[in-house]
Amino acid sequence: MADCSSKLPDSTAAISTVDEYGGATFSTVHPDVIQTHILTRLDGPTLASAACTSSQLHALSCQEKLWTDICHSTWPSTTAPRLRHLISTFPDGPRSFFSESFPPLSDLEPTTTTTASNTWRYHYRPSELISAVDIYYRGKLMFSKVVETETVSGWFRCSPFRIDLLEPKDVVTTPIRYPNGDNACGQLSEEFTLSWIVIDPRGRRAMNLSSHRPVSVQRHWLSGEVHVRFASVLTGERGSSSEYVQWGIVVTCGGSDSGDMQVREVSLLAEDMDGMHLNGGDSLVILQRALEGKKGKGRRREEEGRKRYEKYLEKKRDRKERKVKTEGVLDMLCAVVGVIAFALLWLFILCR
């Protein structure tokens, strides 16, 4: 990855140190041994850290096959033929793709106007979005799918933004036992993880819209289904209802007659601070800005995602309170104006 400062520097600190008793340094190990028996055992963040320790490890850690294998093991959806080809066309291949897709987005300030430096972003629109989704429970893959969404039709731009991975009557039965009992929501909250990577194939950009772990888990009082929500918060135009936009991913789970866990719905929606769903056209503007934005630090992706979500909820509550106060003041003014108008009418009648 290009930015070594955002990776895990402590995980490979001992790789290039010299033995205190005068033993051989790491650089004396044959490169084939390092590449075959050491680097292949590292995950993405650790491999990126190793690349920052020395020029030798940097050269060995940049091999495309290493990063291809890491992408495939981290996100099985990336093994789809089209994605394999698309990822290879990124500036640094799978290494670039991992760098953009693993960490969450960093804090972005809402924009006020379209400046000259970012005008092109508002004119450029991806003609297609690709979603690569992987869901895990207790480290076991539950569900994996790639969905292609066109973004040029008038229907998409004017309709509420929504991407569904399953058709209304589709149900995916998994080999995982459904957690029953009062602690089912707690188990899902702790053991459920999800990745939703949005890819702009034309711009060769990608980002992960998931908080990795759920921000809320709720059981429906009537159906008994459990709704697991993941979220990412992106910024829009300052002072508007879309100043902060929640990109909510809802996974609806239930149990089959045999006790296996079923995935019954997986959807992505964009919601502003007033609880209104954004249309496709407005959503593309925000997505494009986020695709070009900075990413956070992979080692703190869960913490960063949850903080952004909590900040969004706090700002949403503040906006609602201000709106209620404003409406209260307007109601009071209307009442006062009505009373004055009524009094003036009677005064006019009495003075005739």
Coordinates of C-alpha atoms in Angstrom, one line a residue:
M1 CA 0.0 0.0 0.0
A2 CA 1.1 3.5 -0.7
D3 CA 0.5 4.9 2.8
C4 CA 2.6 3.0 5.3
S5 CA 1.9 5.3 8.2
S6 CA -1.7 4.1 8.4
K7 CA -0.9 0.5 8.8
L8 CA 0.1 -1.6 11.8
P9 CA 3.7 -0.7 12.6
D10 CA 4.1 -2.9 15.7
S11 CA 3.2 -6.2 14.1
T12 CA 6.4 -6.5 12.1
A13 CA 8.7 -4.5 14.3
A14 CA 10.9 -7.6 15.0
I15 CA 11.2 -8.6 11.4
S16 CA 14.3 -6.6 10.5
T17 CA 16.0 -6.4 13.9
V18 CA 19.4 -7.8 14.6
D19 CA 19.8 -10.7 17.0
E20 CA 21.2 -9.2 20.2
Y21 CA 23.7 -12.0 20.5
G22 CA 25.2 -11.3 17.1
G23 CA 23.1 -13.7 15.1
A24 CA 22.2 -13.3 11.4
T25 CA 19.9 -10.5 10.5
F26 CA 16.6 -11.0 8.7
S27 CA 18.1 -9.8 5.5
T28 CA 20.3 -12.9 5.3
V29 CA 17.3 -15.2 4.9
H30 CA 16.8 -16.3 1.4
P31 CA 14.1 -14.3 -0.4
D32 CA 12.3 -17.4 -1.5
V33 CA 11.9 -18.5 2.1
I34 CA 10.6 -15.1 3.1
Q35 CA 8.1 -14.9 0.2
T36 CA 6.9 -18.5 0.4
H37 CA 6.9 -19.3 4.2
I38 CA 6.6 -15.9 5.9
L39 CA 4.8 -13.3 3.8
T40 CA 2.1 -15.8 2.7
R41 CA 1.1 -16.2 6.4
L42 CA 0.5 -12.5 7.0
D43 CA -2.8 -10.6 6.7
G44 CA -3.2 -7.4 4.7
P45 CA -2.4 -4.8 7.4
T46 CA 0.6 -6.8 8.6
L47 CA 1.9 -7.3 5.1
A48 CA 1.6 -3.6 4.5
S49 CA 3.6 -2.9 7.7
A50 CA 6.3 -5.4 6.6
A51 CA 6.6 -3.5 3.3
C52 CA 7.6 -0.4 5.3
T53 CA 10.4 -2.0 7.3
S54 CA 13.1 -2.3 4.6
S55 CA 13.6 -2.0 0.8
Q56 CA 14.0 -5.8 0.6
L57 CA 10.7 -6.5 2.3
H58 CA 9.0 -3.7 0.3
A59 CA 10.0 -5.4 -3.0
L60 CA 8.9 -8.8 -1.8
S61 CA 5.7 -7.6 -0.3
C62 CA 4.5 -5.9 -3.5
Q63 CA 4.1 -9.1 -5.4
E64 CA 0.7 -9.1 -7.1
K65 CA 0.0 -12.8 -6.2
L66 CA 0.4 -12.1 -2.5
W67 CA -2.2 -9.3 -2.6
T68 CA -4.5 -11.3 -4.9
D69 CA -4.6 -14.2 -2.4
I70 CA -5.2 -11.7 0.5
C71 CA -8.1 -10.1 -1.3
H72 CA -9.6 -13.5 -2.1
S73 CA -9.3 -14.8 1.4
T74 CA -10.6 -11.5 3.0
W75 CA -13.4 -11.1 0.5
P76 CA -14.4 -14.3 -1.3
S77 CA -16.7 -12.3 -3.5
T78 CA -13.6 -10.9 -5.3
T79 CA -13.0 -14.3 -6.9
A80 CA -15.8 -13.6 -9.3
P81 CA -14.3 -13.5 -12.9
R82 CA -15.2 -9.9 -13.6
L83 CA -13.9 -8.6 -10.3
R84 CA -10.6 -10.5 -10.7
H85 CA -10.1 -8.7 -14.0
L86 CA -11.2 -5.4 -12.7
I87 CA -9.0 -5.5 -9.6
S88 CA -6.0 -6.2 -11.8
T89 CA -6.6 -2.9 -13.7
F90 CA -6.4 -0.8 -10.5
P91 CA -3.2 1.5 -10.4
D92 CA -1.3 -1.0 -8.2
G93 CA -3.6 -4.0 -8.8
P94 CA -4.9 -5.9 -5.8
R95 CA -2.7 -3.9 -3.5
S96 CA -4.5 -0.7 -4.4
F97 CA -7.8 -2.4 -4.1
F98 CA -7.1 -3.7 -0.6
S99 CA -5.8 -0.3 0.5
E100 CA -9.0 1.3 -0.6
S101 CA -11.5 -1.4 0.6
F102 CA -10.1 -2.5 3.9
P103 CA -10.2 0.6 6.1
P104 CA -13.2 2.8 6.7
L105 CA -13.5 6.3 5.4
S106 CA -11.9 9.0 7.5
D107 CA -13.8 12.1 8.8
L108 CA -14.9 14.4 6.0
E109 CA -16.2 17.9 6.3
P110 CA -19.5 18.7 4.6
T111 CA -19.1 20.9 1.6
T112 CA -20.8 24.3 1.2
T113 CA -20.4 25.0 -2.5
T114 CA -18.9 23.4 -5.6
T115 CA -15.3 24.8 -5.8
A116 CA -13.2 24.8 -8.9
S117 CA -11.0 22.0 -7.6
N118 CA -13.9 19.5 -7.2
T119 CA -16.3 20.7 -9.9
W120 CA -15.4 17.7 -12.1
R121 CA -16.5 15.4 -9.4
Y122 CA -20.1 16.7 -9.6
H123 CA -20.1 16.4 -13.4
Y124 CA -18.6 12.9 -13.4
R125 CA -21.0 10.1 -12.6
P126 CA -20.2 6.4 -12.5
S127 CA -22.2 4.6 -15.2
E128 CA -22.3 1.5 -13.0
L129 CA -21.7 0.5 -9.4
I130 CA -20.5 -3.0 -8.4
S131 CA -21.3 -4.3 -4.9
A132 CA -19.1 -7.1 -3.5
V133 CA -20.7 -8.3 -0.3
D134 CA -19.4 -10.9 2.2
I135 CA -21.2 -11.9 5.5
Y136 CA -19.5 -13.9 8.2
Y137 CA -20.8 -15.4 11.5
R138 CA -18.2 -16.6 14.0
G139 CA -15.6 -16.5 11.3
K140 CA -17.6 -18.7 8.9
L141 CA -18.8 -17.4 5.5
M142 CA -22.6 -17.2 5.5
F143 CA -23.2 -15.4 2.3
S144 CA -21.2 -13.9 -0.6
K145 CA -22.5 -12.1 -3.7
V146 CA -21.6 -9.6 -6.4
V147 CA -24.3 -7.3 -7.7
E148 CA -24.0 -4.9 -10.6
T149 CA -26.2 -1.7 -10.5
E150 CA -26.7 0.6 -13.5
T151 CA -26.7 4.3 -12.6
V152 CA -27.6 6.1 -15.9
S153 CA -31.3 5.5 -16.2
G154 CA -33.9 8.1 -15.2
W155 CA -35.5 5.6 -13.0
F156 CA -32.4 5.1 -10.9
R157 CA -31.6 8.8 -10.6
C158 CA -35.2 9.7 -9.5
S159 CA -36.0 6.7 -7.3
P160 CA -34.9 6.2 -3.7
F161 CA -31.4 4.7 -3.7
R162 CA -31.6 1.0 -2.8
I163 CA -29.6 -2.1 -3.6
D164 CA -31.0 -5.5 -2.8
L165 CA -28.9 -8.6 -2.9
L166 CA -31.9 -11.0 -2.7
E167 CA -35.2 -11.0 -4.5
P168 CA -38.3 -10.6 -2.3
K169 CA -39.0 -14.4 -2.1
D170 CA -35.4 -15.6 -2.0
V171 CA -34.1 -17.2 1.1
V172 CA -30.5 -18.3 1.6
T173 CA -30.2 -21.2 4.1
T174 CA -26.8 -21.5 5.8
P175 CA -25.1 -24.4 7.6
I176 CA -24.9 -22.2 10.7
R177 CA -27.2 -22.9 13.6
Y178 CA -29.6 -20.0 14.4
P179 CA -29.0 -18.7 17.9
N180 CA -32.3 -18.9 19.8
G181 CA -33.1 -17.6 23.3
D182 CA -33.0 -14.2 24.9
N183 CA -29.4 -13.7 24.0
A184 CA -29.8 -14.3 20.3
C185 CA -29.4 -10.5 19.5
G186 CA -26.3 -10.3 21.7
Q187 CA -24.7 -13.3 20.0
L188 CA -25.4 -11.8 16.5
S189 CA -24.0 -8.4 17.6
E190 CA -20.8 -10.0 18.8
E191 CA -20.2 -12.6 16.1
F192 CA -21.7 -11.1 13.0
T193 CA -19.4 -9.3 10.5
L194 CA -20.1 -7.8 7.1
S195 CA -18.2 -6.2 4.2
W196 CA -19.9 -4.2 1.5
I197 CA -17.4 -2.9 -1.0
V198 CA -18.8 -0.4 -3.6
I199 CA -16.7 -0.3 -6.7
D200 CA -16.7 2.3 -9.5
P201 CA -15.3 0.2 -12.4
R202 CA -14.8 3.2 -14.7
G203 CA -12.9 5.3 -12.2
R204 CA -11.0 2.3 -10.7
R205 CA -12.0 3.3 -7.2
A206 CA -13.5 1.3 -4.3
M207 CA -14.6 1.8 -0.7
N208 CA -16.2 -0.2 2.1
L209 CA -19.6 1.1 3.3
S210 CA -19.9 -1.3 6.2
S211 CA -19.1 -0.7 9.8
H212 CA -17.7 -4.3 9.8
R213 CA -19.6 -5.1 13.0
P214 CA -23.3 -4.3 13.6
V215 CA -24.3 -0.9 15.0
S216 CA -27.6 -2.4 16.2
V217 CA -29.4 -5.7 16.4
Q218 CA -33.2 -5.8 16.9
R219 CA -35.7 -8.6 16.9
H220 CA -39.1 -7.9 15.2
W221 CA -41.8 -8.2 17.8
L222 CA -44.2 -10.0 15.3
S223 CA -42.2 -12.1 13.0
G224 CA -39.4 -12.9 15.3
E225 CA -36.9 -12.1 12.6
V226 CA -33.7 -10.4 13.7
H227 CA -32.6 -7.2 11.8
V228 CA -28.9 -6.7 11.9
R229 CA -27.8 -3.2 10.9
F230 CA -24.4 -2.1 9.7
A231 CA -23.8 1.6 8.8
S232 CA -21.4 4.0 7.4
V233 CA -21.8 7.8 7.5
L234 CA -20.8 10.0 4.6
T235 CA -21.0 13.8 4.3
G236 CA -22.9 15.9 1.9
E237 CA -23.8 19.6 1.7
R238 CA -23.4 21.7 4.9
G239 CA -26.5 23.0 6.4
S240 CA -28.9 20.7 4.5
S241 CA -30.7 17.6 5.7
S242 CA -28.0 15.6 3.8
E243 CA -25.1 17.2 5.7
Y244 CA -24.6 13.7 7.1
V245 CA -26.0 10.7 5.3
Q246 CA -26.4 7.2 6.8
W247 CA -25.7 4.3 4.4
G248 CA -27.5 1.6 6.3
I249 CA -27.0 -2.1 5.5
V250 CA -29.8 -4.3 6.9
V251 CA -29.5 -8.0 7.1
T252 CA -32.7 -9.9 8.1
C253 CA -32.1 -13.3 9.6
G254 CA -34.4 -16.0 10.8
G255 CA -34.4 -19.7 11.6
S256 CA -35.5 -22.6 9.4
D257 CA -37.6 -25.5 10.7
S258 CA -34.4 -27.5 11.1
G259 CA -32.8 -24.8 13.2
D260 CA -30.4 -23.5 10.5
M261 CA -29.9 -19.8 10.1
Q262 CA -31.5 -18.2 7.0
V263 CA -30.6 -14.9 5.3
R264 CA -33.9 -13.4 4.1
E265 CA -32.9 -9.9 3.1
V266 CA -29.7 -7.9 2.5
S267 CA -30.2 -4.3 1.4
L268 CA -28.3 -1.0 1.2
L269 CA -30.2 2.3 1.6
A270 CA -29.1 6.0 1.9
E271 CA -31.0 8.1 4.5
D272 CA -30.5 11.8 5.4
M273 CA -30.8 13.4 8.9
D274 CA -34.5 13.9 8.5
G275 CA -35.0 10.2 8.0
M276 CA -35.8 10.6 4.2
H277 CA -34.3 8.3 1.6
L278 CA -32.0 9.9 -0.9
N279 CA -32.6 9.3 -4.6
G280 CA -30.1 7.8 -6.9
G281 CA -28.9 11.0 -8.4
D282 CA -28.1 12.7 -5.1
S283 CA -26.6 9.5 -3.8
L284 CA -24.1 9.3 -6.6
V285 CA -22.8 12.8 -5.8
I286 CA -22.0 11.7 -2.2
L287 CA -20.6 8.4 -3.3
Q288 CA -18.3 9.9 -5.8
R289 CA -16.9 12.4 -3.3
A290 CA -16.4 9.5 -0.8
L291 CA -14.6 7.3 -3.4
E292 CA -12.1 10.1 -3.9
G293 CA -11.8 10.9 -0.2
K294 CA -9.3 9.7 2.4
K295 CA -9.5 6.4 4.1
G296 CA -9.1 5.8 7.9
K297 CA -6.7 3.4 9.6
G298 CA -7.4 -0.2 9.2
R299 CA -6.4 -1.2 12.8
R300 CA -9.2 1.0 14.1
R301 CA -11.9 0.5 11.5
E302 CA -14.5 -0.8 14.0
E303 CA -13.9 2.0 16.4
E304 CA -13.9 4.7 13.7
G305 CA -17.1 3.3 12.2
R306 CA -18.9 3.2 15.5
K307 CA -17.8 6.7 16.4
R308 CA -19.0 8.1 13.1
Y309 CA -22.3 6.4 13.6
E310 CA -22.7 7.8 17.2
K311 CA -21.8 11.2 15.9
Y312 CA -24.4 10.9 13.2
L313 CA -27.1 10.0 15.7
E314 CA -26.1 12.8 18.0
K315 CA -26.3 15.4 15.1
K316 CA -29.6 13.8 14.0
R317 CA -31.1 14.3 17.5
D318 CA -29.8 17.9 17.7
R319 CA -31.3 18.7 14.3
K320 CA -34.6 17.2 15.4
E321 CA -34.6 19.2 18.6
R322 CA -33.9 22.4 16.7
K323 CA -36.6 21.6 14.2
V324 CA -39.1 21.0 17.0
K325 CA -38.1 24.3 18.7
T326 CA -38.4 26.2 15.4
E327 CA -41.8 24.7 14.7
G328 CA -42.9 25.6 18.2
V329 CA -41.9 29.2 17.7
L330 CA -43.6 29.3 14.3
D331 CA -46.8 27.8 15.9
M332 CA -46.7 30.5 18.6
L333 CA -46.2 33.3 16.1
C334 CA -49.1 32.0 14.0
A335 CA -51.3 31.8 17.1
V336 CA -50.3 35.4 18.0
V337 CA -51.0 36.7 14.5
G338 CA -54.3 34.9 14.5
V339 CA -55.3 36.5 17.8
I340 CA -54.2 39.9 16.6
A341 CA -56.1 39.5 13.3
F342 CA -59.2 38.4 15.2
A343 CA -59.0 41.3 17.6
L344 CA -58.5 43.8 14.8
L345 CA -61.5 42.4 13.0
W346 CA -63.8 42.8 16.0
L347 CA -62.3 46.3 16.6
F348 CA -63.1 47.2 13.0
I349 CA -66.7 45.9 13.4
L350 CA -67.3 47.7 16.6
C351 CA -65.9 51.0 15.3
R352 CA -68.2 51.1 12.2

